[in-house]
Coordinates of C-alpha atoms in Angstrom, one line a residue:
M1275 CA 104.1 109.8 113.5
S1276 CA 106.5 110.1 116.4
K1277 CA 110.3 109.9 115.7
A1278 CA 112.1 106.8 116.8
V1279 CA 114.9 107.7 119.2
Y1280 CA 117.7 105.7 120.9
N1281 CA 119.4 106.8 124.0
S1282 CA 123.1 106.7 124.6
A1283 CA 124.8 104.9 127.4
I1284 CA 124.9 106.7 130.7
L1285 CA 128.4 108.2 131.1
H1286 CA 130.1 109.5 134.2
V1287 CA 127.6 107.8 136.5
A1288 CA 129.8 108.6 139.5
S1289 CA 130.3 112.2 138.5
N1290 CA 129.3 113.5 141.9
S1291 CA 131.9 111.3 143.6
V1292 CA 134.5 112.7 141.2
R1293 CA 133.5 116.3 141.9
L1294 CA 133.8 115.6 145.6
A1295 CA 137.3 114.2 145.1
L1296 CA 138.3 117.2 143.2
R1297 CA 137.0 119.6 145.8
I1298 CA 138.8 117.8 148.5
S1299 CA 142.1 117.7 146.6
V1300 CA 141.8 121.4 145.7
F1301 CA 141.0 122.3 149.3
F1302 CA 144.0 120.5 150.7
G1303 CA 146.2 121.6 147.8
N1304 CA 146.0 125.1 149.1
F1305 CA 148.0 124.1 152.2
L1306 CA 150.4 121.4 150.9
P1307 CA 151.1 119.4 147.7
L1308 CA 149.3 116.1 147.7
S1309 CA 150.5 113.1 145.7
A1310 CA 147.9 110.8 143.9
M1311 CA 148.5 108.2 146.6
T1312 CA 147.9 110.8 149.4
I1313 CA 144.7 111.9 147.9
T1314 CA 143.6 108.2 147.4
L1315 CA 144.4 107.4 151.0
L1316 CA 142.6 110.6 152.2
L1317 CA 139.4 109.7 150.3
F1318 CA 139.6 106.1 151.5
T1319 CA 139.9 107.4 155.1
I1320 CA 136.9 109.8 154.7
T1321 CA 134.8 106.9 153.2
L1322 CA 135.7 104.7 156.2
L1323 CA 134.7 107.5 158.7
M1324 CA 131.4 108.1 156.9
T1325 CA 130.7 104.4 156.9
A1326 CA 131.6 104.0 160.5
S1327 CA 129.4 107.0 161.5
A1328 CA 126.5 105.3 159.7
A1329 CA 127.0 101.9 161.5
T1330 CA 124.2 100.8 163.8
D1331 CA 124.8 101.1 167.5
W1332 CA 123.6 97.8 169.0
N1333 CA 124.7 98.6 172.6
T1334 CA 121.3 99.6 173.9
P1335 CA 119.3 96.5 172.8
E1336 CA 122.2 94.3 173.8
Q1337 CA 122.2 95.7 177.4
N1338 CA 118.4 95.6 177.6
L1339 CA 118.2 91.9 176.6
A1340 CA 121.1 90.9 178.8
R1341 CA 119.4 92.6 181.8
K1342 CA 116.1 90.8 181.1
I1343 CA 117.9 87.5 180.9
A1344 CA 119.8 88.1 184.1
A1345 CA 116.6 89.1 185.9
V1346 CA 115.3 85.6 185.3
T1347 CA 118.5 83.5 185.8
G1348 CA 120.5 85.6 188.2
P1349 CA 124.3 85.2 188.2
A1350 CA 124.5 81.6 187.0
A1351 CA 126.0 79.1 184.6
I1352 CA 124.1 79.1 181.3
S1353 CA 124.2 77.6 177.8
V1354 CA 123.3 79.8 174.9
T1355 CA 122.5 79.3 171.3
F1356 CA 121.9 82.0 168.6
E1357 CA 119.9 81.9 165.4
N1358 CA 119.8 84.6 162.9
R1359 CA 116.4 84.9 161.2
S1360 CA 116.8 88.6 160.2
S1361 CA 118.4 90.4 157.3
L1362 CA 121.6 91.0 159.2
G1363 CA 124.8 89.9 157.4
E1364 CA 127.3 87.5 158.9
R1365 CA 129.6 90.3 160.0
E1366 CA 126.8 92.3 161.7
R1367 CA 125.4 89.1 163.2
D1368 CA 128.8 88.3 164.8
I1369 CA 128.9 91.9 166.2
V1370 CA 125.5 91.4 167.9
V1371 CA 126.3 88.0 169.3
N1372 CA 129.7 89.1 170.7
G1373 CA 128.0 92.2 172.2
L1374 CA 125.2 90.1 173.8
R1375 CA 127.8 87.7 175.3
S1376 CA 129.8 90.6 176.7
A1377 CA 126.7 92.2 178.2
M1378 CA 125.6 88.9 179.9
Q1379 CA 129.1 88.2 181.2
A1380 CA 129.2 91.7 182.8
L1381 CA 126.0 90.8 184.7
G1382 CA 127.6 87.6 186.2
L1383 CA 126.4 85.0 183.7
R1384 CA 128.9 82.3 182.8
F1385 CA 128.8 80.2 179.6
V1386 CA 129.2 76.5 180.0
A1387 CA 128.5 73.5 177.8
E1388 CA 127.3 71.1 180.6
Q1389 CA 125.6 71.4 183.9
A1390 CA 124.0 74.7 183.1
S1391 CA 121.3 76.1 185.4
A1392 CA 119.4 77.5 182.4
S1393 CA 119.5 77.1 178.7
I1394 CA 118.8 80.1 176.5
A1395 CA 117.9 80.2 172.8
I1396 CA 118.3 83.7 171.3
S1397 CA 116.6 84.4 168.0
L1398 CA 117.6 87.5 165.9
S1399 CA 114.5 88.4 164.0
E1400 CA 112.8 91.5 162.6
N1401 CA 109.5 93.0 161.3
A1402 CA 108.8 95.8 158.9
T1403 CA 110.0 98.5 161.2
S1404 CA 112.4 97.0 163.8
Y1405 CA 114.8 94.3 164.6
V1406 CA 113.3 92.0 167.2
W1407 CA 115.5 89.8 169.4
I1408 CA 113.8 87.0 171.4
A1409 CA 115.4 85.0 174.2
Q1410 CA 113.6 81.8 175.2
I1411 CA 114.9 81.0 178.7
H1412 CA 114.5 77.5 180.0
P1413 CA 115.6 77.2 183.7
S1414 CA 116.5 73.8 185.0
A1415 CA 113.7 74.2 187.5
G1416 CA 110.6 76.2 186.7
D1417 CA 108.6 77.3 183.7
P1418 CA 110.2 78.8 180.5
V1419 CA 110.3 82.5 180.2
V1420 CA 110.4 84.7 177.0
A1421 CA 112.3 88.0 177.0
M1422 CA 112.1 90.3 174.0
V1423 CA 113.7 93.6 172.9
S1424 CA 113.4 95.6 169.7
S1425 CA 115.5 98.1 167.8
P1426 CA 114.3 100.4 165.0
H1427 CA 115.8 99.9 161.6
P1428 CA 118.5 102.4 160.9
E1429 CA 117.9 105.3 158.5
A1430 CA 119.6 105.4 155.1
S1431 CA 123.3 105.4 155.7
A1432 CA 125.2 108.7 155.6
A1433 CA 127.6 107.2 153.1
T1434 CA 124.8 106.5 150.6
D1435 CA 123.4 110.0 151.0
A1436 CA 126.9 111.6 150.5
F1437 CA 127.3 110.0 147.1
P1438 CA 124.0 110.4 145.2
L1439 CA 123.7 109.1 141.7
S1440 CA 122.0 111.1 139.0
L1441 CA 120.7 109.4 135.8
R1442 CA 120.4 111.3 132.6
K1443 CA 118.7 110.3 129.4
I1444 CA 120.7 111.5 126.3
P1445 CA 119.3 110.8 122.8
L1446 CA 121.8 108.8 120.7
F1447 CA 120.1 108.7 117.3
G1448 CA 116.7 109.5 115.9
Q1449 CA 114.9 109.1 112.6
D1450 CA 111.3 108.9 111.2
R1451 CA 111.7 105.3 110.0
P1452 CA 111.4 102.4 112.5
I1453 CA 114.5 101.5 114.5
L1454 CA 114.9 97.8 115.6
D1455 CA 118.3 98.1 117.2
V1456 CA 121.4 100.3 117.4
M1457 CA 125.0 99.3 118.1
V1458 CA 127.9 101.5 118.8
L1459 CA 130.8 100.4 116.6
E1460 CA 133.4 103.0 117.5
E1461 CA 133.6 105.5 120.4
A1462 CA 136.0 107.9 122.1
S1463 CA 134.5 110.1 124.8
A1464 CA 131.2 109.5 123.0
P1465 CA 130.0 107.3 120.2
T1466 CA 131.5 108.1 116.8
R1467 CA 130.2 105.3 114.6
I1468 CA 127.0 103.3 114.9
A1469 CA 125.0 100.6 113.1
V1470 CA 121.2 101.1 112.9
L1471 CA 119.0 98.1 112.2
E1472 CA 115.9 98.9 110.2
P1473 CA 113.3 96.5 108.8
E1474 CA 115.0 96.3 105.4
A1475 CA 118.6 97.3 105.9
I1476 CA 121.5 98.0 108.3
S1477 CA 122.6 101.7 108.0
L1478 CA 126.0 102.8 109.2
Y1479 CA 126.5 106.3 110.4
R1480 CA 129.6 108.3 111.4
M1481 CA 129.6 111.4 113.6
Q1482 CA 131.0 114.4 111.7
N1483 CA 130.6 118.1 112.8
S1484 CA 128.3 117.0 115.7
Q1485 CA 125.9 115.3 113.2
W1486 CA 125.3 111.7 112.2
Q1487 CA 126.3 111.4 108.5
P1488 CA 125.2 108.2 106.5
E1489 CA 128.2 106.2 105.6
Q1490 CA 126.9 102.9 104.2
K1491 CA 123.8 100.8 103.8
L1492 CA 123.5 96.9 103.7
L1493 CA 120.2 95.6 102.4
I1494 CA 118.4 92.7 104.2
T1495 CA 116.9 90.0 101.9
H1496 CA 114.0 87.8 103.1
T1497 CA 111.4 85.7 101.3
Q1498 CA 108.6 85.9 103.8
P1499 CA 106.8 89.1 104.8
W1500 CA 107.7 90.5 108.2
P1501 CA 105.3 90.1 111.1
R1502 CA 103.4 93.3 112.2
D1503 CA 105.3 93.5 115.5
L1504 CA 108.7 93.2 114.0
R1505 CA 111.7 92.8 116.3
G1506 CA 115.4 92.5 115.6
R1507 CA 118.8 92.4 117.2
L1508 CA 122.4 93.2 116.4
V1509 CA 125.0 90.9 117.9
P1510 CA 128.8 91.5 117.6
A1511 CA 131.1 88.7 116.6
P1512 CA 134.7 88.3 117.8
D1513 CA 136.1 89.2 114.4
H1514 CA 134.3 92.6 114.6
S1515 CA 131.6 91.5 112.2
L1516 CA 127.8 91.6 113.0
A1517 CA 125.1 89.0 113.2
V1518 CA 121.6 90.2 112.6
Y1519 CA 118.7 88.3 114.1
L1520 CA 115.3 88.8 112.5
P1521 CA 112.1 86.6 112.5
G1522 CA 113.1 83.5 110.4
V1523 CA 116.2 85.3 109.1
L1524 CA 119.9 85.4 110.1
C1525 CA 122.2 87.8 108.4
T1526 CA 126.0 88.1 108.9
T1527 CA 128.4 90.8 107.7
D1528 CA 132.1 90.8 107.1
A1529 CA 134.5 92.7 109.5
A1530 CA 134.7 95.6 107.0
F1531 CA 130.9 95.8 106.6
S1532 CA 131.4 95.7 102.9
R1533 CA 128.8 92.9 102.3
M1534 CA 126.1 91.0 104.1
I1535 CA 124.7 87.5 103.6
C1536 CA 121.2 86.6 104.7
R1537 CA 119.6 83.2 105.0
Q1538 CA 116.5 81.6 106.4
S1539 CA 117.1 80.4 110.0
D1540 CA 115.2 79.3 113.0
D1541 CA 118.3 79.6 115.3
P1542 CA 117.4 80.9 118.8
W1543 CA 118.2 84.5 119.5
P1544 CA 120.9 85.1 122.0
L1545 CA 119.5 86.2 125.4
Q1546 CA 122.6 88.1 126.5
L1547 CA 125.2 89.9 124.6
S1548 CA 128.8 88.9 125.3

């Protein structure tokens, strides 16, 4: 029979980022004293630089599409509409639109609302590997023309690679008897007191000398036998007491965990802990 084990919450999830900050502060601390504000501003600046270096350069596809449009219309007065069908966010979409407008203006195209010699509908789209920009050009005289350019999706950003996250699984509590739920009641840098829900009782444990020591046990009373696949849930109450949800049974403790009252209940179990 395998031992039931609960895992503790993942602590220091941004430890790599913290270590990076410490290395930076120590490095610069060898040259001059840095205040907390200075270090914060320094890290913020480095983050901005890393993000900027990872930004996508849209200049090449902008210039290519503008040249294809100008090759059809020549220097002329045009009307333009844009539609974003890609995953680009609003900010990135605005950057692309402004870049396309500037590239077309540099080639002699003028934007007008009326009496345009050509109307152009530009669609920002994409496929699995690339962004695809399509310009449907409708000259005032002649057949419509379609111009298209593509730009590969950028690689994973440097900012993401610079701050990797590592996940660790750390056992919180284990025993041979079945465990239905575990709740941390007190903690400092790590849990110091827990409640363990078992099929017939709630057991309280306190951490002493790096070992969980039993502190108290509250028995669960029920009139009907438990189902084979028994489930249960511990839910905290605002007054620091606990509610215990079991099949057909609801138990409540007092704030001091000195007693527990159980009754038959068909109340729905809470879907999310508050």
